[in-house]
Every structure is written in C-alpha cells, then in structure tokens.
mmCIF file of N, CA and C in Angstrom:
data_model
loop_
_atom_site.group_PDB
_atom_site.id
_atom_site.type_symbol
_atom_site.label_atom_id
_atom_site.label_comp_id
_atom_site.label_asym_id
_atom_site.label_seq_id
_atom_site.Cartn_x
_atom_site.Cartn_y
_atom_site.Cartn_z
ATOM 1 N N MET T 741 113.223 62.037 260.971
ATOM 2 C CA MET T 741 113.395 61.188 259.823
ATOM 3 C C MET T 741 113.191 59.748 260.284
ATOM 4 N N LYS T 742 112.317 59.021 259.635
ATOM 5 C CA LYS T 742 112.098 57.607 259.926
ATOM 6 C C LYS T 742 112.899 56.784 258.936
ATOM 7 N N LEU T 743 113.690 55.846 259.427
ATOM 8 C CA LEU T 743 114.469 54.963 258.571
ATOM 9 C C LEU T 743 114.063 53.525 258.841
ATOM 10 N N ALA T 744 114.117 52.695 257.821
ATOM 11 C CA ALA T 744 113.842 51.275 258.008
ATOM 12 C C ALA T 744 114.874 50.698 258.968
ATOM 13 N N LYS T 745 114.452 49.773 259.828
ATOM 14 C CA LYS T 745 115.362 49.191 260.818
ATOM 15 C C LYS T 745 116.547 48.488 260.177
ATOM 16 N N ASP T 746 116.346 47.991 258.960
ATOM 17 C CA ASP T 746 117.429 47.263 258.305
ATOM 18 C C ASP T 746 118.229 48.153 257.352
ATOM 19 N N PHE T 747 118.120 49.490 257.542
ATOM 20 C CA PHE T 747 118.865 50.438 256.714
ATOM 21 C C PHE T 747 120.354 50.254 256.994
ATOM 22 N N LYS T 748 121.127 49.982 255.950
ATOM 23 C CA LYS T 748 122.553 49.696 256.087
ATOM 24 C C LYS T 748 123.362 50.987 256.056
ATOM 25 N N LEU T 749 124.139 51.228 257.114
ATOM 26 C CA LEU T 749 124.990 52.416 257.205
ATOM 27 C C LEU T 749 126.356 52.179 256.572
ATOM 28 N N THR T 750 126.918 51.003 256.820
ATOM 29 C CA THR T 750 128.206 50.604 256.249
ATOM 30 C C THR T 750 128.119 49.114 255.947
ATOM 31 N N GLN T 751 129.222 48.558 255.552
ATOM 32 C CA GLN T 751 129.270 47.138 255.217
ATOM 33 C C GLN T 751 128.739 46.253 256.348
ATOM 34 N N ASN T 752 129.018 46.601 257.586
ATOM 35 C CA ASN T 752 128.673 45.742 258.716
ATOM 36 C C ASN T 752 127.734 46.351 259.742
ATOM 37 N N PHE T 753 127.299 47.579 259.574
ATOM 38 C CA PHE T 753 126.440 48.212 260.577
ATOM 39 C C PHE T 753 125.105 48.629 259.981
ATOM 40 N N MET T 754 124.039 48.340 260.729
ATOM 41 C CA MET T 754 122.688 48.732 260.358
ATOM 42 C C MET T 754 122.237 49.831 261.330
ATOM 43 N N ILE T 755 121.315 50.675 260.888
ATOM 44 C CA ILE T 755 120.840 51.787 261.712
ATOM 45 C C ILE T 755 120.249 51.294 263.032
ATOM 46 N N ASN T 756 119.565 50.141 263.026
ATOM 47 C CA ASN T 756 118.922 49.676 264.260
ATOM 48 C C ASN T 756 119.924 49.368 265.367
ATOM 49 N N GLU T 757 121.191 49.154 265.036
ATOM 50 C CA GLU T 757 122.207 48.918 266.063
ATOM 51 C C GLU T 757 122.498 50.182 266.865
ATOM 52 N N PHE T 758 122.178 51.337 266.312
ATOM 53 C CA PHE T 758 122.460 52.615 266.959
ATOM 54 C C PHE T 758 121.247 53.203 267.658
ATOM 55 N N LEU T 759 120.102 52.553 267.526
ATOM 56 C CA LEU T 759 118.853 53.059 268.097
ATOM 57 C C LEU T 759 118.342 52.093 269.152
ATOM 58 N N HIS T 760 117.852 52.609 270.271
ATOM 59 C CA HIS T 760 117.292 51.754 271.321
ATOM 60 C C HIS T 760 115.808 51.553 271.053
ATOM 61 N N SER T 761 115.345 50.340 271.231
ATOM 62 C CA SER T 761 113.938 50.026 270.922
ATOM 63 C C SER T 761 112.954 50.811 271.786
ATOM 64 N N ASP T 762 113.368 51.275 272.983
ATOM 65 C CA ASP T 762 112.490 52.068 273.845
ATOM 66 C C ASP T 762 112.438 53.539 273.440
ATOM 67 N N ASP T 763 113.339 53.962 272.568
ATOM 68 C CA ASP T 763 113.412 55.366 272.146
ATOM 69 C C ASP T 763 112.645 55.504 270.838
ATOM 70 N N LYS T 764 111.448 56.062 270.929
ATOM 71 C CA LYS T 764 110.549 56.122 269.773
ATOM 72 C C LYS T 764 110.655 57.415 268.969
ATOM 73 N N SER T 765 111.539 58.326 269.352
ATOM 74 C CA SER T 765 111.605 59.617 268.666
ATOM 75 C C SER T 765 112.257 59.468 267.285
ATOM 76 N N GLU T 766 111.958 60.424 266.423
ATOM 77 C CA GLU T 766 112.557 60.448 265.095
ATOM 78 C C GLU T 766 113.931 61.101 265.168
ATOM 79 N N ILE T 767 114.767 60.779 264.204
ATOM 80 C CA ILE T 767 116.125 61.308 264.144
ATOM 81 C C ILE T 767 116.139 62.488 263.183
ATOM 82 N N SER T 768 116.788 63.581 263.586
ATOM 83 C CA SER T 768 116.927 64.720 262.674
ATOM 84 C C SER T 768 117.935 64.356 261.582
ATOM 85 N N VAL T 769 117.888 65.082 260.487
ATOM 86 C CA VAL T 769 118.836 64.851 259.395
ATOM 87 C C VAL T 769 120.261 65.060 259.893
ATOM 88 N N GLU T 770 120.477 66.104 260.694
ATOM 89 C CA GLU T 770 121.817 66.389 261.230
ATOM 90 C C GLU T 770 122.314 65.238 262.105
ATOM 91 N N ASP T 771 121.446 64.706 262.975
ATOM 92 C CA ASP T 771 121.852 63.586 263.833
ATOM 93 C C ASP T 771 122.128 62.342 262.997
ATOM 94 N N TYR T 772 121.331 62.104 261.954
ATOM 95 C CA TYR T 772 121.586 60.955 261.077
ATOM 96 C C TYR T 772 122.965 61.096 260.424
ATOM 97 N N ILE T 773 123.286 62.291 259.942
ATOM 98 C CA ILE T 773 124.602 62.518 259.322
ATOM 99 C C ILE T 773 125.711 62.227 260.329
ATOM 100 N N ASN T 774 125.522 62.675 261.585
ATOM 101 C CA ASN T 774 126.515 62.395 262.632
ATOM 102 C C ASN T 774 126.650 60.892 262.872
ATOM 103 N N ILE T 775 125.517 60.183 262.947
ATOM 104 C CA ILE T 775 125.556 58.728 263.146
ATOM 105 C C ILE T 775 126.340 58.079 262.013
ATOM 106 N N HIS T 776 126.093 58.517 260.810
ATOM 107 C CA HIS T 776 126.793 57.938 259.665
ATOM 108 C C HIS T 776 128.296 58.217 259.735
ATOM 109 N N ARG T 777 128.682 59.448 260.092
ATOM 110 C CA ARG T 777 130.116 59.789 260.236
ATOM 111 C C ARG T 777 130.766 58.917 261.301
ATOM 112 N N LEU T 778 130.085 58.762 262.442
ATOM 113 C CA LEU T 778 130.594 57.909 263.517
ATOM 114 C C LEU T 778 130.727 56.471 263.038
ATOM 115 N N CYS T 779 129.715 56.010 262.345
ATOM 116 C CA CYS T 779 129.688 54.631 261.871
ATOM 117 C C CYS T 779 130.838 54.337 260.898
ATOM 118 N N LEU T 780 131.197 55.295 260.075
ATOM 119 C CA LEU T 780 132.323 55.095 259.161
ATOM 120 C C LEU T 780 133.612 54.835 259.939
ATOM 121 N N LYS T 781 133.803 55.565 261.037
ATOM 122 C CA LYS T 781 134.989 55.344 261.874
ATOM 123 C C LYS T 781 134.905 53.992 262.595
ATOM 124 N N LEU T 782 133.708 53.653 263.077
ATOM 125 C CA LEU T 782 133.530 52.361 263.744
ATOM 126 C C LEU T 782 133.755 51.204 262.768
ATOM 127 N N GLN T 783 133.377 51.389 261.511
ATOM 128 C CA GLN T 783 133.628 50.353 260.509
ATOM 129 C C GLN T 783 135.125 50.154 260.321
ATOM 130 N N GLU T 784 135.879 51.257 260.272
ATOM 131 C CA GLU T 784 137.340 51.154 260.167
ATOM 132 C C GLU T 784 137.909 50.406 261.372
ATOM 133 N N LEU T 785 137.397 50.725 262.570
ATOM 134 C CA LEU T 785 137.851 50.022 263.774
ATOM 135 C C LEU T 785 137.486 48.545 263.688
ATOM 136 N N ARG T 786 136.270 48.244 263.228
ATOM 137 C CA ARG T 786 135.834 46.853 263.086
ATOM 138 C C ARG T 786 136.749 46.092 262.138
ATOM 139 N N ASN T 787 137.199 46.733 261.079
ATOM 140 C CA ASN T 787 138.105 46.087 260.138
ATOM 141 C C ASN T 787 139.413 45.684 260.807
ATOM 142 N N ILE T 788 139.773 46.368 261.884
ATOM 143 C CA ILE T 788 141.019 46.088 262.609
ATOM 144 C C ILE T 788 140.795 45.079 263.733
ATOM 145 N N VAL T 789 139.739 45.269 264.540
ATOM 146 C CA VAL T 789 139.563 44.459 265.754
ATOM 147 C C VAL T 789 138.603 43.291 265.574
ATOM 148 N N GLY T 790 137.865 43.237 264.487
ATOM 149 C CA GLY T 790 136.853 42.194 264.294
ATOM 150 C C GLY T 790 135.490 42.705 264.732
ATOM 151 N N GLY T 791 134.567 41.809 264.973
ATOM 152 C CA GLY T 791 133.186 42.162 265.295
ATOM 153 C C GLY T 791 133.058 43.152 266.443
ATOM 154 N N ILE T 792 132.131 44.080 266.297
ATOM 155 C CA ILE T 792 131.849 45.086 267.322
ATOM 156 C C ILE T 792 130.362 45.030 267.642
ATOM 157 N N THR T 793 130.041 45.088 268.930
ATOM 158 C CA THR T 793 128.656 45.200 269.380
ATOM 159 C C THR T 793 128.428 46.614 269.887
ATOM 160 N N ILE T 794 127.362 47.243 269.422
ATOM 161 C CA ILE T 794 126.990 48.584 269.886
ATOM 162 C C ILE T 794 126.081 48.418 271.100
ATOM 163 N N ASN T 795 126.548 48.824 272.281
ATOM 164 C CA ASN T 795 125.720 48.773 273.498
ATOM 165 C C ASN T 795 124.752 49.944 273.543
ATOM 166 N N SER T 796 125.234 51.101 273.132
ATOM 167 C CA SER T 796 124.424 52.313 273.166
ATOM 168 C C SER T 796 124.930 53.240 272.082
ATOM 169 N N GLY T 797 124.007 53.742 271.262
ATOM 170 C CA GLY T 797 124.365 54.675 270.202
ATOM 171 C C GLY T 797 123.590 55.963 270.375
ATOM 172 N N TYR T 798 122.770 56.308 269.386
ATOM 173 C CA TYR T 798 121.978 57.527 269.432
ATOM 174 C C TYR T 798 120.921 57.444 270.538
ATOM 175 N N ARG T 799 120.731 58.573 271.232
ATOM 176 C CA ARG T 799 119.671 58.693 272.240
ATOM 177 C C ARG T 799 118.969 60.032 272.055
ATOM 178 N N SER T 800 117.652 60.019 272.074
ATOM 179 C CA SER T 800 116.933 61.297 272.094
ATOM 180 C C SER T 800 117.186 61.940 273.457
ATOM 181 N N ASP T 801 116.922 63.248 273.566
ATOM 182 C CA ASP T 801 117.081 63.931 274.852
ATOM 183 C C ASP T 801 116.212 63.273 275.919
ATOM 184 N N GLU T 802 114.977 62.914 275.540
ATOM 185 C CA GLU T 802 114.040 62.309 276.493
ATOM 186 C C GLU T 802 114.552 60.951 276.987
ATOM 187 N N TYR T 803 115.014 60.138 276.059
ATOM 188 C CA TYR T 803 115.506 58.814 276.446
ATOM 189 C C TYR T 803 116.791 58.930 277.270
ATOM 190 N N ASN T 804 117.667 59.847 276.879
ATOM 191 C CA ASN T 804 118.909 60.058 277.611
ATOM 192 C C ASN T 804 118.616 60.455 279.056
ATOM 193 N N LYS T 805 117.625 61.333 279.246
ATOM 194 C CA LYS T 805 117.232 61.756 280.594
ATOM 195 C C LYS T 805 116.655 60.573 281.374
ATOM 196 N N LYS T 806 115.824 59.779 280.706
ATOM 197 C CA LYS T 806 115.184 58.624 281.344
ATOM 198 C C LYS T 806 116.211 57.627 281.894
ATOM 199 N N ILE T 807 117.323 57.434 281.180
ATOM 200 C CA ILE T 807 118.325 56.459 281.629
ATOM 201 C C ILE T 807 119.425 57.092 282.477
ATOM 202 N N GLY T 808 119.302 58.409 282.751
ATOM 203 C CA GLY T 808 120.283 59.077 283.606
ATOM 204 C C GLY T 808 121.561 59.458 282.889
ATOM 205 N N GLY T 809 121.499 59.632 281.565
ATOM 206 C CA GLY T 809 122.677 60.040 280.804
ATOM 207 C C GLY T 809 123.078 61.470 281.095
ATOM 208 N N SER T 810 124.302 61.811 280.789
ATOM 209 C CA SER T 810 124.826 63.156 280.991
ATOM 210 C C SER T 810 124.019 64.154 280.156
ATOM 211 N N THR T 811 123.773 65.334 280.718
ATOM 212 C CA THR T 811 122.972 66.342 280.004
ATOM 213 C C THR T 811 123.690 66.873 278.765
ATOM 214 N N ASP T 812 125.014 66.747 278.706
ATOM 215 C CA ASP T 812 125.749 67.188 277.518
ATOM 216 C C ASP T 812 126.310 66.002 276.729
ATOM 217 N N SER T 813 125.596 64.873 276.766
ATOM 218 C CA SER T 813 126.043 63.634 276.132
ATOM 219 C C SER T 813 126.108 63.756 274.611
ATOM 220 N N TYR T 814 127.210 63.316 274.052
ATOM 221 C CA TYR T 814 127.335 63.268 272.593
ATOM 222 C C TYR T 814 126.419 62.212 271.977
ATOM 223 N N HIS T 815 125.908 61.295 272.784
ATOM 224 C CA HIS T 815 124.947 60.307 272.280
ATOM 225 C C HIS T 815 123.702 61.009 271.721
ATOM 226 N N THR T 816 123.318 62.146 272.306
ATOM 227 C CA THR T 816 122.088 62.828 271.891
ATOM 228 C C THR T 816 122.242 63.573 270.561
ATOM 229 N N TYR T 817 123.444 63.596 270.025
ATOM 230 C CA TYR T 817 123.695 64.213 268.720
ATOM 231 C C TYR T 817 124.115 63.179 267.678
ATOM 232 N N GLY T 818 124.129 61.906 268.075
ATOM 233 C CA GLY T 818 124.580 60.861 267.162
ATOM 234 C C GLY T 818 126.084 60.825 267.001
ATOM 235 N N LEU T 819 126.806 61.400 267.955
ATOM 236 C CA LEU T 819 128.263 61.507 267.869
ATOM 237 C C LEU T 819 129.003 60.478 268.719
ATOM 238 N N ALA T 820 128.269 59.603 269.448
ATOM 239 C CA ALA T 820 128.931 58.695 270.386
ATOM 240 C C ALA T 820 128.306 57.309 270.339
ATOM 241 N N ALA T 821 129.142 56.331 270.683
ATOM 242 C CA ALA T 821 128.674 54.952 270.829
ATOM 243 C C ALA T 821 129.468 54.283 271.941
ATOM 244 N N ASP T 822 128.787 53.424 272.692
ATOM 245 C CA ASP T 822 129.442 52.555 273.666
ATOM 246 C C ASP T 822 129.512 51.184 273.012
ATOM 247 N N ILE T 823 130.714 50.621 272.981
ATOM 248 C CA ILE T 823 130.919 49.395 272.212
ATOM 249 C C ILE T 823 131.598 48.304 273.025
ATOM 250 N N LYS T 824 131.468 47.082 272.516
ATOM 251 C CA LYS T 824 132.211 45.920 273.017
ATOM 252 C C LYS T 824 132.766 45.190 271.806
ATOM 253 N N PHE T 825 133.888 44.560 272.011
ATOM 254 C CA PHE T 825 134.420 43.634 271.014
ATOM 255 C C PHE T 825 135.326 42.666 271.752
ATOM 256 N N SER T 826 135.913 41.717 271.051
ATOM 257 C CA SER T 826 136.796 40.765 271.708
ATOM 258 C C SER T 826 138.059 41.490 272.156
ATOM 259 N N PHE T 827 138.118 41.796 273.443
ATOM 260 C CA PHE T 827 139.221 42.596 273.973
ATOM 261 C C PHE T 827 140.466 41.760 274.299
ATOM 262 N N ALA T 828 140.414 40.471 274.037
ATOM 263 C CA ALA T 828 141.447 39.548 274.498
ATOM 264 C C ALA T 828 142.875 40.011 274.206
ATOM 265 N N SER T 829 143.127 40.495 273.018
ATOM 266 C CA SER T 829 144.503 40.851 272.669
ATOM 267 C C SER T 829 144.763 42.357 272.690
ATOM 268 N N TRP T 830 143.865 43.110 273.333
ATOM 269 C CA TRP T 830 143.992 44.564 273.334
ATOM 270 C C TRP T 830 144.161 45.103 274.752
ATOM 271 N N THR T 831 144.963 46.145 274.858
ATOM 272 C CA THR T 831 145.120 46.887 276.109
ATOM 273 C C THR T 831 144.850 48.358 275.793
ATOM 274 N N ILE T 832 144.741 49.164 276.822
ATOM 275 C CA ILE T 832 144.580 50.601 276.590
ATOM 276 C C ILE T 832 145.769 51.124 275.788
ATOM 277 N N GLU T 833 146.945 50.648 276.119
ATOM 278 C CA GLU T 833 148.159 51.117 275.453
ATOM 279 C C GLU T 833 148.182 50.747 273.976
ATOM 280 N N THR T 834 147.615 49.600 273.594
ATOM 281 C CA THR T 834 147.608 49.221 272.180
ATOM 282 C C THR T 834 146.418 49.827 271.429
ATOM 283 N N LEU T 835 145.323 50.117 272.140
ATOM 284 C CA LEU T 835 144.147 50.695 271.494
ATOM 285 C C LEU T 835 144.259 52.198 271.246
ATOM 286 N N LEU T 836 144.853 52.925 272.179
ATOM 287 C CA LEU T 836 144.905 54.387 272.057
ATOM 288 C C LEU T 836 145.507 54.867 270.733
ATOM 289 N N PRO T 837 146.638 54.322 270.288
ATOM 290 C CA PRO T 837 147.172 54.806 269.005
ATOM 291 C C PRO T 837 146.232 54.516 267.829
ATOM 292 N N VAL T 838 145.545 53.391 267.866
ATOM 293 C CA VAL T 838 144.607 53.033 266.796
ATOM 294 C C VAL T 838 143.431 54.003 266.790
ATOM 295 N N LEU T 839 142.840 54.237 267.969
ATOM 296 C CA LEU T 839 141.694 55.143 268.073
ATOM 297 C C LEU T 839 142.069 56.566 267.676
ATOM 298 N N ASN T 840 143.255 56.990 268.078
ATOM 299 C CA ASN T 840 143.752 58.319 267.720
ATOM 300 C C ASN T 840 143.924 58.412 266.205
ATOM 301 N N TYR T 841 144.538 57.419 265.609
ATOM 302 C CA TYR T 841 144.761 57.389 264.163
ATOM 303 C C TYR T 841 143.439 57.440 263.385
ATOM 304 N N LEU T 842 142.423 56.715 263.873
ATOM 305 C CA LEU T 842 141.138 56.662 263.182
ATOM 306 C C LEU T 842 140.335 57.953 263.326
ATOM 307 N N GLY T 843 140.745 58.831 264.243
ATOM 308 C CA GLY T 843 140.109 60.138 264.356
ATOM 309 C C GLY T 843 139.006 60.242 265.389
ATOM 310 N N PHE T 844 138.917 59.279 266.313
ATOM 311 C CA PHE T 844 137.969 59.454 267.418
ATOM 312 C C PHE T 844 138.490 60.597 268.276
ATOM 313 N N THR T 845 137.587 61.357 268.881
ATOM 314 C CA THR T 845 138.029 62.541 269.627
ATOM 315 C C THR T 845 138.024 62.352 271.132
ATOM 316 N N ASN T 846 137.300 61.364 271.651
ATOM 317 C CA ASN T 846 137.301 61.041 273.079
ATOM 318 C C ASN T 846 137.095 59.539 273.224
ATOM 319 N N ALA T 847 137.751 58.956 274.228
ATOM 320 C CA ALA T 847 137.591 57.524 274.503
ATOM 321 C C ALA T 847 137.485 57.324 276.010
ATOM 322 N N GLY T 848 136.414 56.681 276.437
ATOM 323 C CA GLY T 848 136.237 56.332 277.846
ATOM 324 C C GLY T 848 136.321 54.824 277.993
ATOM 325 N N PHE T 849 137.247 54.361 278.810
ATOM 326 C CA PHE T 849 137.451 52.927 279.012
ATOM 327 C C PHE T 849 136.801 52.511 280.324
ATOM 328 N N TYR T 850 135.796 51.682 280.252
ATOM 329 C CA TYR T 850 135.081 51.203 281.434
ATOM 330 C C TYR T 850 135.650 49.832 281.778
ATOM 331 N N MET T 851 136.276 49.750 282.955
ATOM 332 C CA MET T 851 137.065 48.579 283.340
ATOM 333 C C MET T 851 136.521 47.950 284.624
ATOM 334 N N ARG T 852 136.731 46.657 284.741
ATOM 335 C CA ARG T 852 136.455 45.936 285.980
ATOM 336 C C ARG T 852 137.625 44.992 286.202
ATOM 337 N N LYS T 853 138.308 45.188 287.322
ATOM 338 C CA LYS T 853 139.481 44.373 287.656
ATOM 339 C C LYS T 853 140.487 44.348 286.500
ATOM 340 N N ASN T 854 140.792 45.536 285.978
ATOM 341 C CA ASN T 854 141.766 45.726 284.901
ATOM 342 C C ASN T 854 141.382 45.053 283.585
ATOM 343 N N LYS T 855 140.101 44.758 283.399
ATOM 344 C CA LYS T 855 139.624 44.192 282.139
ATOM 345 C C LYS T 855 138.542 45.094 281.567
ATOM 346 N N PHE T 856 138.533 45.212 280.231
ATOM 347 C CA PHE T 856 137.524 46.033 279.565
ATOM 348 C C PHE T 856 136.129 45.484 279.811
ATOM 349 N N VAL T 857 135.171 46.363 280.095
ATOM 350 C CA VAL T 857 133.752 46.010 280.126
ATOM 351 C C VAL T 857 133.110 46.585 278.860
ATOM 352 N N TRP T 858 133.352 47.877 278.611
ATOM 353 C CA TRP T 858 132.953 48.505 277.355
ATOM 354 C C TRP T 858 133.787 49.746 277.159
ATOM 355 N N ILE T 859 133.691 50.306 275.947
ATOM 356 C CA ILE T 859 134.426 51.519 275.601
ATOM 357 C C ILE T 859 133.449 52.534 275.026
ATOM 358 N N HIS T 860 133.527 53.769 275.509
ATOM 359 C CA HIS T 860 132.779 54.882 274.939
ATOM 360 C C HIS T 860 133.696 55.557 273.922
ATOM 361 N N LEU T 861 133.213 55.720 272.690
ATOM 362 C CA LEU T 861 133.957 56.437 271.661
ATOM 363 C C LEU T 861 133.072 57.531 271.097
ATOM 364 N N ASP T 862 133.675 58.678 270.804
ATOM 365 C CA ASP T 862 132.882 59.718 270.158
ATOM 366 C C ASP T 862 133.722 60.521 269.186
ATOM 367 N N ILE T 863 132.990 61.330 268.404
ATOM 368 C CA ILE T 863 133.625 62.206 267.419
ATOM 369 C C ILE T 863 133.195 63.653 267.656
ATOM 370 N N GLY T 864 132.814 63.969 268.902
ATOM 371 C CA GLY T 864 132.471 65.338 269.280
ATOM 372 C C GLY T 864 133.737 66.135 269.542
ATOM 373 N N LYS T 865 133.573 67.324 270.105
ATOM 374 C CA LYS T 865 134.738 68.136 270.458
ATOM 375 C C LYS T 865 135.523 67.433 271.560
ATOM 376 N N PRO T 866 136.859 67.476 271.504
ATOM 377 C CA PRO T 866 137.660 66.846 272.556
ATOM 378 C C PRO T 866 137.367 67.467 273.924
ATOM 379 N N TRP T 867 137.226 66.606 274.939
ATOM 380 C CA TRP T 867 136.931 67.102 276.288
ATOM 381 C C TRP T 867 138.125 67.804 276.915
ATOM 382 N N GLY T 868 139.329 67.500 276.478
ATOM 383 C CA GLY T 868 140.497 68.097 277.118
ATOM 384 C C GLY T 868 140.535 67.693 278.582
ATOM 385 N N ASN T 869 140.788 68.641 279.470
ATOM 386 C CA ASN T 869 140.846 68.332 280.900
ATOM 387 C C ASN T 869 139.477 68.306 281.567
ATOM 388 N N LYS T 870 138.431 68.637 280.808
ATOM 389 C CA LYS T 870 137.086 68.639 281.364
ATOM 390 C C LYS T 870 136.755 67.242 281.877
ATOM 391 N N TYR T 871 136.186 67.153 283.044
ATOM 392 C CA TYR T 871 135.790 65.880 283.675
ATOM 393 C C TYR T 871 136.975 64.964 283.958
ATOM 394 N N GLY T 872 138.184 65.492 283.978
ATOM 395 C CA GLY T 872 139.345 64.676 284.317
ATOM 396 C C GLY T 872 139.889 63.836 283.173
ATOM 397 N N TRP T 873 139.524 64.158 281.928
ATOM 398 C CA TRP T 873 140.069 63.431 280.783
ATOM 399 C C TRP T 873 141.520 63.844 280.595
ATOM 400 N N GLN T 874 142.353 62.924 280.141
ATOM 401 C CA GLN T 874 143.754 63.219 279.904
ATOM 402 C C GLN T 874 144.105 62.930 278.446
ATOM 403 N N PRO T 875 145.002 63.718 277.867
ATOM 404 C CA PRO T 875 145.334 63.508 276.456
ATOM 405 C C PRO T 875 146.300 62.343 276.264
ATOM 406 N N TYR T 876 146.076 61.606 275.189
ATOM 407 C CA TYR T 876 147.032 60.579 274.778
ATOM 408 C C TYR T 876 147.960 61.221 273.760
ATOM 409 N N ASN T 877 149.243 61.278 274.055
ATOM 410 C CA ASN T 877 150.235 61.754 273.103
ATOM 411 C C ASN T 877 149.812 63.082 272.460
ATOM 412 N N GLU T 878 149.306 64.000 273.293
ATOM 413 C CA GLU T 878 148.826 65.310 272.853
ATOM 414 C C GLU T 878 147.698 65.202 271.830
ATOM 415 N N GLY T 879 146.967 64.105 271.857
ATOM 416 C CA GLY T 879 145.868 63.907 270.911
ATOM 417 C C GLY T 879 144.607 63.499 271.638
ATOM 418 N N LEU T 880 144.109 62.353 271.305
ATOM 419 C CA LEU T 880 142.856 61.796 271.796
ATOM 420 C C LEU T 880 142.738 61.851 273.320
ATOM 421 N N PRO T 881 141.790 62.639 273.864
ATOM 422 C CA PRO T 881 141.558 62.607 275.312
ATOM 423 C C PRO T 881 140.895 61.290 275.713
ATOM 424 N N TYR T 882 141.306 60.744 276.851
ATOM 425 C CA TYR T 882 140.714 59.500 277.324
ATOM 426 C C TYR T 882 140.576 59.530 278.833
ATOM 427 N N LYS T 883 139.749 58.631 279.337
ATOM 428 C CA LYS T 883 139.553 58.505 280.776
ATOM 429 C C LYS T 883 139.257 57.041 281.079
ATOM 430 N N ILE T 884 139.715 56.598 282.237
ATOM 431 C CA ILE T 884 139.483 55.220 282.677
ATOM 432 C C ILE T 884 138.492 55.248 283.840
ATOM 433 N N TYR T 885 137.456 54.448 283.740
ATOM 434 C CA TYR T 885 136.434 54.345 284.773
ATOM 435 C C TYR T 885 136.442 52.925 285.333
ATOM 436 N N GLU T 886 136.334 52.794 286.642
ATOM 437 C CA GLU T 886 136.145 51.479 287.274
ATOM 438 C C GLU T 886 134.669 51.276 287.482
ATOM 439 N N VAL T 887 134.135 50.162 286.999
ATOM 440 C CA VAL T 887 132.696 49.877 287.157
ATOM 441 C C VAL T 887 132.491 48.572 287.900
#
C-alpha cells in the first residue's frame, strides 16, 4: 500500500515519521493497521509527555536486515517504535506505570550514564523472561540497556 508522506495518522503524527527514507518497500494493509494502533498509543503518551520524536518505526524485512535489526523485530510488523522526548522530568520508575496504563506490551530503555538516550516501545506479544526482560508490577515487561 502506498500512502502519501503527509498522511495524518493522529493529531500529531504523520505516516512519514514511521517510515525510513531508505526503505522503499510498500506497507501491507495489516502492517498499516498495526502502525495506526501503535500510533494511537503514542499519541496518548505524547499528550502526557509532550513532543515525541520517532527514531525508528516500521521497517521492511530487507531494511531491518540491512541495519542489523533483530530477526524477530516487532518493527517489521509495524508494532514497534524507538522514540525520544524531553526526558528531563521522567525516570524509569515514573514512566513504567504510564506505559503500562497506556497498554504498551514491552519497553526497552536505552541509557547512557543513567540518562535516557531513547526508548523502544511496542504493542506485540509480551516478551516475558525472553531476552532477560523483567515484568513491571506483573505487567509490562521491560529491559534496561547501556549504550
């Protein structure tokens, strides 16, 4: 499915924010629906934290392989995004309940010297203990990475 770059997904997100300019493949209808579902949750988060920048959203299998992404990446189904926002007043402890409440199913916190660099959020199946993820309050699995 080809969509105009300025196609609006929600009040504040456009489709081009979820697509990489080097990835020329078309999006399936199912992946578009997933991107839209993810975007609705990201819009809710944006309403709470302010502006959000999408570092990485949807990736075709070919593009994901080219950049060394995980072979089972939720990005390839439109279910994941790596984001940045003004982290100044947020900690993992204050973000986890918000992310859990909004219905994200996995959260990866990429940190440098105890400061956020970016956050991976997805709405795929919860990883549970797979890859060393740990549950927050018997809910949202999360993992902290040092980069």
